[in-house]
């Protein structure tokens, strides 16, 4: 697994240790990219800052909260609207964004008065919302504005409101990940233990590291509810502020996205003895194992198995329809965050798609260990690539598709590599059994789009073919398949609904008797 | 014989690396506990020995161990041909290898960082 040197980065020799290729018989002890370091001067980065990690990744998916940034209005934009972490309270957290709008004069004279005025104004504008998170930014941190003091003043004057202070200015870490750490620790220090929840089940969990992209959280919570498990809080997608203050009462922390949220799980373990179980929410086998593990922990594995059997029978024939058509396709898996490892093996197993490259923009070496361990030989692993490296990698690897974010995705399209949005999804949710089929459907649609075929025609020099008719997706995808596959009565394309989430919100669940509580009475 | 043992250990390592997450906690001390807890319990399950699962932490190790033991038994037919002594030897080899890959031979500079 030698380090890989990009031609375009020859002038930045420090970049050499940020990329490796997994060679034959090699493992993570042969070479590992550097990670979670300050970006090298001279090299462009696509990273966000520590404020972005705290506010946009962890904080903002919390649904019943005014998220106020104490800084220039531009800070609130960063990644806003590109993450579709929806909520079941009419997407309050996505509709509005708040900043104190600091200007030059505030830098000179201080902005504490401005902050207080803004907090009160925001609460008055949204009288039903009584909770706020206050985020420090570079500008207000550098001038020393005491946002804790202002929050306390307001809470004294307005006793019905509660404010959480997040001191994670942009310069507070080398990347988003520094902000993840800060907001996790700040939340457990300031807020956990402040609210006593109503316990309604013998089996109570916190679902940690889930951001409800396009409804992912609601899919997973549906499974837990079907098992009779009470989900006390979700950290933080579709999560409510007060539920998250009662995290200390859960019996188990079910952790999905490790690096953004493991800090809070580890602290809950130290302070309250709550154990941590790591799960995968993507992929048929991985998800089945996850449900089974949670079931086993509580001694209700039969309930988990019933869900696994029902969902697999319903959705596997649809997954297999896509697997037949995606077999051997190559993907650059550049999602950022936990999908680096959640998807690396599962897409190969369930869809037959080979991962030729993984990357992380702000991951730690531990994140890369997981990603590389789950890839096959020949995969290129890159830490914090710049745009030119990304282009060079795609030209070298010639992937059939790339799963990544909006910005690198648009770059990929320029060189005619179809892209799927791995951050906010195309037509998610992608979690759950049905979600995984939706993901396969989106991959199929991207790779076999007839329009994508046309994009390879260079109208400045190529002759436009007039002797071929319009090809449908199936005409392109099925050309090399056997008749046994194409005529199969068992396999079928995705048959689910466009909106899979609304129905979950109106669903009723079986009432499992609470044995321990009843016997204790 | 040694080659066969090595090959079998590598098959089990490959399953763990592709399908599990417990081996990659973020600090060396944490990885040591995880590897010891889960792989010892997996060995006990495979040898049909009693398994400690009274504390919440032990229960978490046991949960991962049950799934691992089931996966090993269903994927590797040769597992059924081993006696208890051979299973213990194999599992010790597996633990040594996982400890090497995730702790002793790991290039992850953060493993010994005292802070989270």
Coordinates of C-alpha atoms in Angstrom, one line a residue, chain A:
Chain A
X1 CA 0.0 0.0 0.0
X2 CA 2.5 2.7 -1.1
X3 CA 1.7 6.3 -0.8
X4 CA 0.2 7.7 -4.0
X5 CA 1.7 10.9 -5.5
X6 CA -0.6 13.0 -7.6
X7 CA 1.0 14.7 -10.6
X8 CA -0.8 17.9 -10.0
X9 CA 0.5 18.0 -6.4
X10 CA 4.2 17.4 -7.2
X11 CA 4.8 21.0 -6.1
X12 CA 3.3 20.2 -2.7
X13 CA 5.4 17.3 -1.5
X14 CA 3.6 17.2 1.9
X15 CA 0.5 15.9 0.1
X16 CA 2.3 12.6 -0.7
X17 CA 1.3 11.0 2.6
X18 CA -2.4 12.0 2.2
X19 CA -3.2 9.3 -0.4
X20 CA -2.5 5.5 -0.6
X21 CA -3.4 2.7 -2.9
X22 CA -4.4 -0.7 -1.3
X23 CA -2.0 -3.1 -3.0
X24 CA -2.3 -6.9 -3.3
X25 CA -2.2 -8.6 0.1
X26 CA -1.7 -5.3 1.9
X27 CA -3.6 -4.0 4.9
X28 CA -4.0 -0.9 7.0
X29 CA -0.6 -1.5 8.7
X30 CA 1.3 -1.1 5.4
X31 CA 0.3 2.6 5.0
X32 CA -2.5 4.9 6.1
X33 CA -3.2 8.4 4.9
X34 CA -2.6 11.2 7.3
X35 CA -5.7 12.8 8.5
X36 CA -7.3 15.4 10.8
X37 CA -4.4 17.8 10.4
X38 CA -4.3 21.4 9.4
X39 CA -4.7 21.9 5.7
X40 CA -1.3 22.3 4.0
X41 CA -0.7 25.9 3.0
X42 CA -0.7 26.1 -0.8
X43 CA -3.2 23.3 -1.2
X44 CA -6.8 24.1 -1.7
X45 CA -9.3 22.3 0.5
X46 CA -13.0 21.5 0.3
X47 CA -13.3 21.3 4.1
X48 CA -15.6 23.3 6.2
X49 CA -14.6 24.9 9.5
X50 CA -15.2 23.9 13.2
X51 CA -18.2 26.2 13.4
X52 CA -19.7 24.4 10.3
X53 CA -19.1 21.0 12.0
X54 CA -20.8 22.2 15.2
X55 CA -23.7 24.1 13.8
X56 CA -24.5 22.6 10.4
X57 CA -23.6 19.0 11.0
X58 CA -24.6 18.4 14.6
X59 CA -26.7 21.3 15.9
X60 CA -29.0 22.3 13.2
X61 CA -30.8 19.0 12.6
X62 CA -32.3 19.6 16.1
X63 CA -35.8 20.5 15.1
X64 CA -37.5 22.7 17.7
X65 CA -34.7 25.2 18.2
X66 CA -33.8 28.7 17.0
X67 CA -30.2 28.3 15.8
X68 CA -28.6 31.7 16.2
X69 CA -25.1 32.4 14.9
X70 CA -23.3 35.3 16.6
X71 CA -21.4 36.6 13.7
X72 CA -21.6 38.0 10.1
X73 CA -24.6 36.8 8.2
X74 CA -22.4 34.9 5.7
X75 CA -21.5 32.3 8.3
X76 CA -25.1 31.0 8.3
X77 CA -25.0 30.2 4.7
X78 CA -22.2 27.7 4.8
X79 CA -23.7 24.3 3.7
X80 CA -27.2 25.7 4.7
X81 CA -29.9 24.3 2.4
X82 CA -27.6 21.6 1.0
X83 CA -28.4 19.1 3.8
X84 CA -31.9 17.9 3.7
X85 CA -32.2 16.9 7.3
X86 CA -36.0 17.1 7.4
X87 CA -38.2 17.1 10.5
X88 CA -41.7 16.1 11.4
X89 CA -42.5 19.6 12.8
X90 CA -42.9 21.2 9.4
X91 CA -39.1 21.6 8.9
X92 CA -38.8 24.6 11.2
X93 CA -35.1 24.2 11.4
X94 CA -34.7 24.2 7.6
X95 CA -37.0 27.2 6.9
X96 CA -35.3 29.8 9.0
X97 CA -31.7 30.8 9.7
X98 CA -30.6 33.4 12.2
X99 CA -27.5 35.6 12.5
X100 CA -26.7 38.6 14.6
X101 CA -25.3 40.2 11.4
X102 CA -22.1 41.6 12.9
X103 CA -20.4 44.4 11.0
X104 CA -17.1 46.3 11.2
X105 CA -18.4 48.7 13.9
X106 CA -19.4 45.7 16.1
X107 CA -15.9 44.3 15.8
X108 CA -14.6 47.7 17.1
X109 CA -17.1 48.4 19.8
X110 CA -18.3 44.9 20.8
X111 CA -21.5 43.0 19.8
X112 CA -22.9 41.8 23.1
X113 CA -25.7 44.3 23.1
X114 CA -26.5 43.4 19.5
X115 CA -26.6 39.7 20.5
X116 CA -29.0 40.2 23.4
X117 CA -31.3 42.3 21.2
X118 CA -31.2 39.6 18.5
X119 CA -32.0 36.8 20.9
X120 CA -35.0 38.5 22.4
X121 CA -36.2 39.6 18.9
X122 CA -36.0 36.0 17.6
X123 CA -37.9 34.6 20.5
X124 CA -40.6 37.2 20.1
X125 CA -40.8 36.5 16.4
X126 CA -41.4 32.8 17.0
X127 CA -43.3 32.8 20.3
X128 CA -44.0 29.0 20.2
X129 CA -40.3 28.2 20.1
X130 CA -38.7 28.4 23.6
X131 CA -35.3 26.8 22.9
X132 CA -32.2 28.3 21.3
X133 CA -28.7 27.3 20.4
X134 CA -26.2 30.1 20.3
X135 CA -23.2 29.5 18.1
X136 CA -19.9 31.4 18.4
X137 CA -18.2 32.4 15.1
X138 CA -14.6 33.5 14.4
X139 CA -15.6 37.2 14.4
X140 CA -17.3 37.2 17.8
X141 CA -14.8 34.9 19.4
X142 CA -11.9 37.0 18.4
X143 CA -13.3 40.2 20.0
X144 CA -14.1 38.2 23.2
X145 CA -17.9 38.6 23.3
X146 CA -19.1 36.7 26.3
X147 CA -22.0 34.8 24.8
X148 CA -22.4 32.6 28.0
X149 CA -23.1 35.7 30.0
X150 CA -25.6 37.1 27.5
X151 CA -27.4 33.7 27.4
X152 CA -27.7 33.7 31.2
X153 CA -29.0 37.3 31.2
X154 CA -31.7 36.4 28.7
X155 CA -32.7 33.2 30.6
X156 CA -33.0 35.3 33.8
X157 CA -35.2 37.8 32.0
X158 CA -37.2 35.2 30.1
X159 CA -37.7 32.2 32.5
X160 CA -39.6 30.1 30.0
X161 CA -36.7 29.9 27.5
X162 CA -33.6 27.8 27.5
X163 CA -30.4 28.5 25.7
X164 CA -27.5 26.2 24.8
X165 CA -24.2 27.9 24.2
X166 CA -21.9 26.3 21.6
X167 CA -18.4 27.8 21.7
X168 CA -16.9 26.4 18.5
X169 CA -15.6 29.3 16.3
X170 CA -14.4 28.4 12.8
X171 CA -10.8 28.4 13.9
X172 CA -11.5 26.0 16.8
X173 CA -10.1 23.0 15.0
X174 CA -8.6 21.9 11.7
X175 CA -11.9 21.0 10.2
X176 CA -15.6 20.3 10.8
X177 CA -14.5 17.4 13.0
X178 CA -13.1 19.8 15.7
X179 CA -16.6 21.3 15.9
X180 CA -18.2 17.8 16.3
X181 CA -16.1 17.2 19.4
X182 CA -16.9 20.6 20.9
X183 CA -20.6 20.5 20.5
X184 CA -20.8 16.9 21.8
X185 CA -18.9 17.8 25.0
X186 CA -20.7 21.1 25.4
X187 CA -24.1 19.4 25.2
X188 CA -23.3 16.8 27.8
X189 CA -21.7 19.4 30.1
X190 CA -24.5 21.9 29.9
X191 CA -27.8 20.1 29.1
X192 CA -27.8 16.3 29.7
X193 CA -29.5 15.5 33.0
X194 CA -31.7 18.6 33.1
X195 CA -34.9 16.9 32.1
X196 CA -36.5 13.8 33.4
X197 CA -38.3 11.9 30.6
X198 CA -41.5 9.8 30.7
X199 CA -40.4 6.2 30.3
X200 CA -42.9 4.2 28.4
X201 CA -41.0 1.0 27.6
X202 CA -38.7 -1.6 29.2
X203 CA -36.3 -1.0 26.4
X204 CA -35.0 2.6 26.0
X205 CA -32.3 3.8 23.7
X206 CA -30.7 7.0 22.4
X207 CA -30.2 6.8 18.7
X208 CA -26.9 8.6 18.2
X209 CA -25.2 9.9 15.1
X210 CA -28.3 10.1 12.9
X211 CA -29.1 13.3 11.0
X212 CA -32.4 12.3 9.3
X213 CA -31.2 13.0 5.8
X214 CA -34.5 12.8 3.7
X215 CA -36.1 10.8 6.5
X216 CA -33.4 8.2 7.4
X217 CA -34.1 8.6 11.1
X218 CA -37.8 8.1 10.7
X219 CA -37.2 4.8 8.8
X220 CA -34.9 3.5 11.6
X221 CA -37.2 4.7 14.4
X222 CA -40.0 2.8 12.7
X223 CA -38.1 -0.4 13.1
X224 CA -37.3 0.3 16.8
X225 CA -41.0 1.2 17.5
X226 CA -42.0 -2.1 15.8
X227 CA -39.7 -3.8 18.3
X228 CA -41.4 -2.0 21.2
X229 CA -38.3 0.1 21.9
X230 CA -38.7 3.7 23.2
X231 CA -36.3 6.0 21.3
X232 CA -35.7 8.6 24.0
X233 CA -33.7 10.9 21.8
X234 CA -32.0 11.1 18.4
X235 CA -28.7 12.9 18.4
X236 CA -29.6 15.1 16.4
X237 CA -31.8 14.5 13.3
X238 CA -35.4 15.2 13.9
X239 CA -34.4 15.4 17.6
X240 CA -36.1 17.7 20.1
X241 CA -34.1 19.9 22.5
X242 CA -35.8 18.6 25.7
X243 CA -35.6 14.9 24.7
X244 CA -31.8 15.4 24.2
X245 CA -31.6 16.8 27.7
X246 CA -32.9 13.5 29.0
X247 CA -30.3 11.2 27.3
X248 CA -29.0 10.1 30.7
X249 CA -32.1 7.9 31.2
X250 CA -31.5 5.5 28.2
X251 CA -30.5 1.9 28.7
X252 CA -28.4 1.8 25.6
X253 CA -26.7 4.2 23.1
X254 CA -27.1 2.9 19.6
X255 CA -24.3 4.7 17.7
X256 CA -24.3 5.0 13.9
X257 CA -22.0 7.8 12.8
X258 CA -19.0 7.3 15.0
X259 CA -16.8 10.2 14.5
X260 CA -19.3 13.0 14.8
X261 CA -21.0 11.6 17.9
X262 CA -18.9 9.0 19.7
X263 CA -17.7 11.6 22.1
X264 CA -21.2 11.9 23.7
X265 CA -21.6 8.2 23.8
X266 CA -18.3 7.7 25.5
X267 CA -19.1 10.5 28.0
X268 CA -22.5 9.0 28.7
X269 CA -20.8 5.7 29.4
X270 CA -18.3 7.3 31.9
X271 CA -20.8 9.5 33.6
X272 CA -24.0 7.4 33.6
X273 CA -22.8 3.9 32.7
X274 CA -24.9 3.8 29.5
X275 CA -23.3 1.2 27.2
X276 CA -22.6 1.9 23.5
X277 CA -23.4 -0.4 20.6
X278 CA -22.1 0.5 17.1
X279 CA -24.5 -0.3 14.2
X280 CA -24.7 0.0 10.4
X281 CA -28.0 1.3 9.0
X282 CA -27.3 0.6 5.3
X283 CA -27.3 -2.6 3.4
X284 CA -29.5 -5.7 3.8
X285 CA -27.1 -7.8 5.9
X286 CA -25.6 -5.0 7.8
X287 CA -28.9 -3.6 8.8
X288 CA -30.3 -7.0 9.7
X289 CA -27.3 -7.6 12.0
X290 CA -27.8 -4.2 13.6
X291 CA -31.5 -4.9 14.4
X292 CA -30.6 -8.3 15.6
X293 CA -27.9 -6.9 17.9
X294 CA -30.3 -4.3 19.5
X295 CA -32.9 -7.1 19.9
X296 CA -30.4 -9.4 21.5
X297 CA -29.3 -6.7 23.9
X298 CA -32.8 -6.4 25.3
X299 CA -33.8 -10.1 24.9
X300 CA -36.3 -9.4 22.1
X301 CA -34.4 -10.8 19.2
X302 CA -37.6 -12.6 18.0
X303 CA -39.2 -9.1 17.3
X304 CA -36.1 -8.1 15.4
X305 CA -36.1 -11.3 13.4
X306 CA -39.7 -10.8 12.4
X307 CA -38.9 -7.4 10.9
X308 CA -35.8 -8.8 9.1
X309 CA -37.8 -11.6 7.6
X310 CA -40.7 -9.4 6.5
X311 CA -38.6 -6.6 5.0
X312 CA -36.1 -8.9 3.3
X313 CA -38.9 -10.9 1.6
X314 CA -40.6 -7.7 0.5
X315 CA -37.5 -5.8 -0.9
X316 CA -34.8 -8.4 -1.8
X317 CA -36.3 -9.2 -5.2
X318 CA -36.2 -5.5 -6.1
X319 CA -32.6 -5.1 -4.9
X320 CA -31.6 -8.1 -7.0
X321 CA -33.1 -6.6 -10.1
X322 CA -30.7 -3.7 -9.8
X323 CA -27.8 -5.9 -8.7
X324 CA -28.0 -7.9 -11.9
X325 CA -27.7 -4.6 -13.9
X326 CA -25.0 -2.9 -11.7
X327 CA -22.7 -5.9 -11.4
X328 CA -19.0 -4.8 -11.9
X329 CA -19.7 -1.1 -12.1
X330 CA -17.0 1.1 -10.6
X331 CA -17.7 3.8 -8.0
X332 CA -15.6 6.5 -6.4
X333 CA -17.1 6.5 -2.9
X334 CA -16.4 10.1 -1.8
X335 CA -19.3 10.8 0.6
X336 CA -17.6 12.4 3.7
X337 CA -18.7 11.2 7.1
X338 CA -19.7 7.8 8.1
X339 CA -20.9 6.6 4.7
X340 CA -17.2 6.1 3.8
X341 CA -17.4 2.9 5.8
X342 CA -21.1 2.2 5.9
X343 CA -21.3 1.9 2.2
X344 CA -17.9 0.5 1.2
X345 CA -18.7 -3.1 1.6
X346 CA -22.5 -3.1 1.6
X347 CA -22.8 -1.7 -2.0
X348 CA -20.4 -4.4 -3.2
X349 CA -22.4 -7.2 -1.4
X350 CA -25.9 -6.0 -2.2
X351 CA -25.4 -4.3 -5.6
X352 CA -22.3 -5.8 -7.0
X353 CA -20.7 -2.3 -7.3
X354 CA -16.9 -2.1 -6.8
X355 CA -15.4 0.7 -4.8
X356 CA -12.3 2.0 -6.6
X357 CA -11.7 4.9 -4.3
X358 CA -12.6 6.3 -0.9
X359 CA -12.0 9.8 0.4
X360 CA -12.6 11.9 3.4
X361 CA -12.5 15.7 3.6
X362 CA -12.2 16.0 7.4
X363 CA -11.9 12.4 8.7
X364 CA -9.5 11.1 11.2
X365 CA -7.1 8.2 10.5
X366 CA -9.5 5.9 12.3
X367 CA -12.2 6.8 9.8
X368 CA -9.9 5.9 7.0
X369 CA -8.9 2.6 8.7
X370 CA -12.6 1.6 8.5
X371 CA -13.0 2.7 4.9
X372 CA -9.8 1.0 3.7
X373 CA -10.5 -2.2 5.6
X374 CA -13.9 -2.5 3.9
X375 CA -12.5 -1.9 0.3
X376 CA -11.0 -4.4 -2.0
X377 CA -7.4 -4.3 -3.5
X378 CA -6.6 -1.5 -5.8
X379 CA -8.7 1.1 -4.1
X380 CA -7.3 4.6 -3.8
X381 CA -7.8 6.3 -0.5
X382 CA -7.4 10.1 -0.2
X383 CA -7.5 12.5 2.7
X384 CA -8.7 16.0 2.0
X385 CA -8.2 16.1 -1.8
X386 CA -8.2 19.3 -3.7
X387 CA -10.2 19.7 -6.9
X388 CA -7.2 19.0 -9.2
X389 CA -6.4 15.8 -7.3
X390 CA -10.0 14.7 -7.6
X391 CA -10.0 15.2 -11.3
X392 CA -6.7 13.4 -11.7
X393 CA -8.1 10.5 -9.6
X394 CA -11.2 10.2 -11.7
X395 CA -9.2 10.3 -15.0
X396 CA -7.0 7.5 -13.7
X397 CA -9.7 5.3 -12.2
X398 CA -12.5 5.9 -14.8
X399 CA -15.4 5.2 -12.4
X400 CA -18.9 4.6 -13.8
X401 CA -20.3 6.9 -11.1
X402 CA -19.3 9.0 -8.1
X403 CA -21.1 9.3 -4.8
X404 CA -20.2 12.6 -3.3
X405 CA -21.4 16.1 -2.3
X406 CA -22.9 18.9 -4.4
X407 CA -19.6 20.7 -5.1
X408 CA -17.3 17.8 -6.1
X409 CA -20.3 16.2 -7.8
X410 CA -20.7 19.2 -10.2
X411 CA -17.0 19.0 -11.0
X412 CA -17.4 15.3 -11.8
X413 CA -20.2 16.0 -14.2
X414 CA -17.9 18.2 -16.2
X415 CA -15.8 15.2 -17.0
X416 CA -18.9 13.2 -17.7
X417 CA -18.9 11.0 -14.6
X418 CA -22.5 10.7 -13.3
X419 CA -22.8 11.7 -9.7
X420 CA -25.2 10.9 -6.9
X421 CA -25.5 13.2 -3.9
X422 CA -24.2 11.2 -1.0
X423 CA -24.8 14.0 1.5
X424 CA -28.4 15.0 0.9
X425 CA -29.3 12.2 -1.5
X426 CA -31.2 12.3 -4.7
X427 CA -34.4 10.4 -4.0
X428 CA -33.9 9.1 -0.4
X429 CA -34.2 8.0 2.3
X430 CA -31.5 5.5 1.6
X431 CA -31.6 3.8 5.0
X432 CA -33.7 0.8 5.7
X433 CA -34.4 -2.1 3.3
X434 CA -36.6 -0.1 1.0
X435 CA -34.2 2.9 1.2
X436 CA -31.4 0.7 0.1
X437 CA -33.4 -0.3 -3.0
X438 CA -34.1 3.4 -3.7
X439 CA -30.4 4.0 -3.6
X440 CA -29.8 1.2 -6.1
X441 CA -32.6 2.7 -8.3
X442 CA -30.9 6.1 -8.2
X443 CA -27.5 4.5 -9.1
X444 CA -29.1 2.6 -12.0
X445 CA -30.9 5.7 -13.2
X446 CA -27.6 7.7 -13.1
X447 CA -25.4 5.2 -14.8
X448 CA -27.9 4.2 -17.5
X449 CA -29.3 7.6 -18.3
X450 CA -29.7 8.0 -22.1
X451 CA -28.9 11.7 -21.6
X452 CA -25.6 10.8 -20.0
X453 CA -24.7 8.8 -23.1
X454 CA -25.4 11.8 -25.2
X455 CA -23.0 13.9 -23.0
X456 CA -20.1 11.9 -24.5
X457 CA -20.8 13.4 -27.9
X458 CA -18.5 16.5 -28.4
X459 CA -20.7 18.7 -30.6
X460 CA -17.7 20.9 -31.4
X461 CA -16.1 18.1 -33.4
X462 CA -18.1 14.9 -33.4
X463 CA -20.6 14.0 -36.0
X464 CA -24.0 13.7 -34.4
X465 CA -25.3 10.2 -35.1
X466 CA -28.6 10.2 -37.0
X467 CA -28.8 6.5 -37.6
X468 CA -29.6 5.4 -34.0
X469 CA -32.9 5.8 -32.4
X470 CA -33.4 6.9 -28.8
X471 CA -32.3 4.2 -26.4
X472 CA -34.2 3.6 -23.2
X473 CA -32.4 2.8 -19.9
X474 CA -33.3 -0.8 -20.2
X475 CA -32.1 -1.1 -23.7
X476 CA -28.7 0.0 -22.5
X477 CA -28.6 -1.9 -19.2
X478 CA -30.1 -5.2 -20.4
X479 CA -28.1 -5.7 -23.6
X480 CA -25.6 -8.2 -22.1
X481 CA -28.0 -9.9 -19.6
X482 CA -29.2 -13.5 -20.1
X483 CA -32.8 -14.1 -20.9
X484 CA -33.2 -15.9 -17.6
X485 CA -32.5 -12.6 -15.9
X486 CA -34.4 -10.3 -18.1
X487 CA -37.5 -12.6 -18.2
X488 CA -37.4 -13.3 -14.5
X489 CA -40.8 -13.2 -12.9
X490 CA -39.3 -12.9 -9.4
X491 CA -37.0 -9.9 -9.9
X492 CA -38.7 -6.5 -10.3
X493 CA -37.9 -2.8 -10.4
X494 CA -38.6 -0.6 -7.4
X495 CA -42.3 -0.5 -6.7
X496 CA -42.4 1.8 -3.6
X497 CA -44.0 5.2 -3.3
X498 CA -42.3 8.5 -4.1
X499 CA -42.9 9.6 -0.5
X500 CA -42.2 6.9 2.0
X501 CA -42.0 9.1 5.1
X502 CA -45.5 10.7 5.5
X503 CA -47.1 7.3 6.1
X504 CA -44.6 6.5 8.9
X505 CA -45.7 9.6 10.7
X506 CA -49.3 8.4 10.8
X507 CA -48.6 4.8 11.7
X508 CA -49.7 3.1 14.9
X509 CA -47.6 0.5 16.6
X510 CA -48.3 -2.7 18.6
X511 CA -48.6 -2.2 22.3
X512 CA -46.1 -4.5 24.0
X513 CA -46.8 -5.0 27.7
X514 CA -44.1 -3.5 29.9
X515 CA -43.2 -6.6 31.9
X516 CA -40.6 -5.2 34.2
X517 CA -42.5 -2.1 35.2
X518 CA -45.8 -4.0 35.7
X519 CA -44.1 -6.6 37.9
X520 CA -42.4 -3.9 39.9
X521 CA -45.7 -2.2 40.7

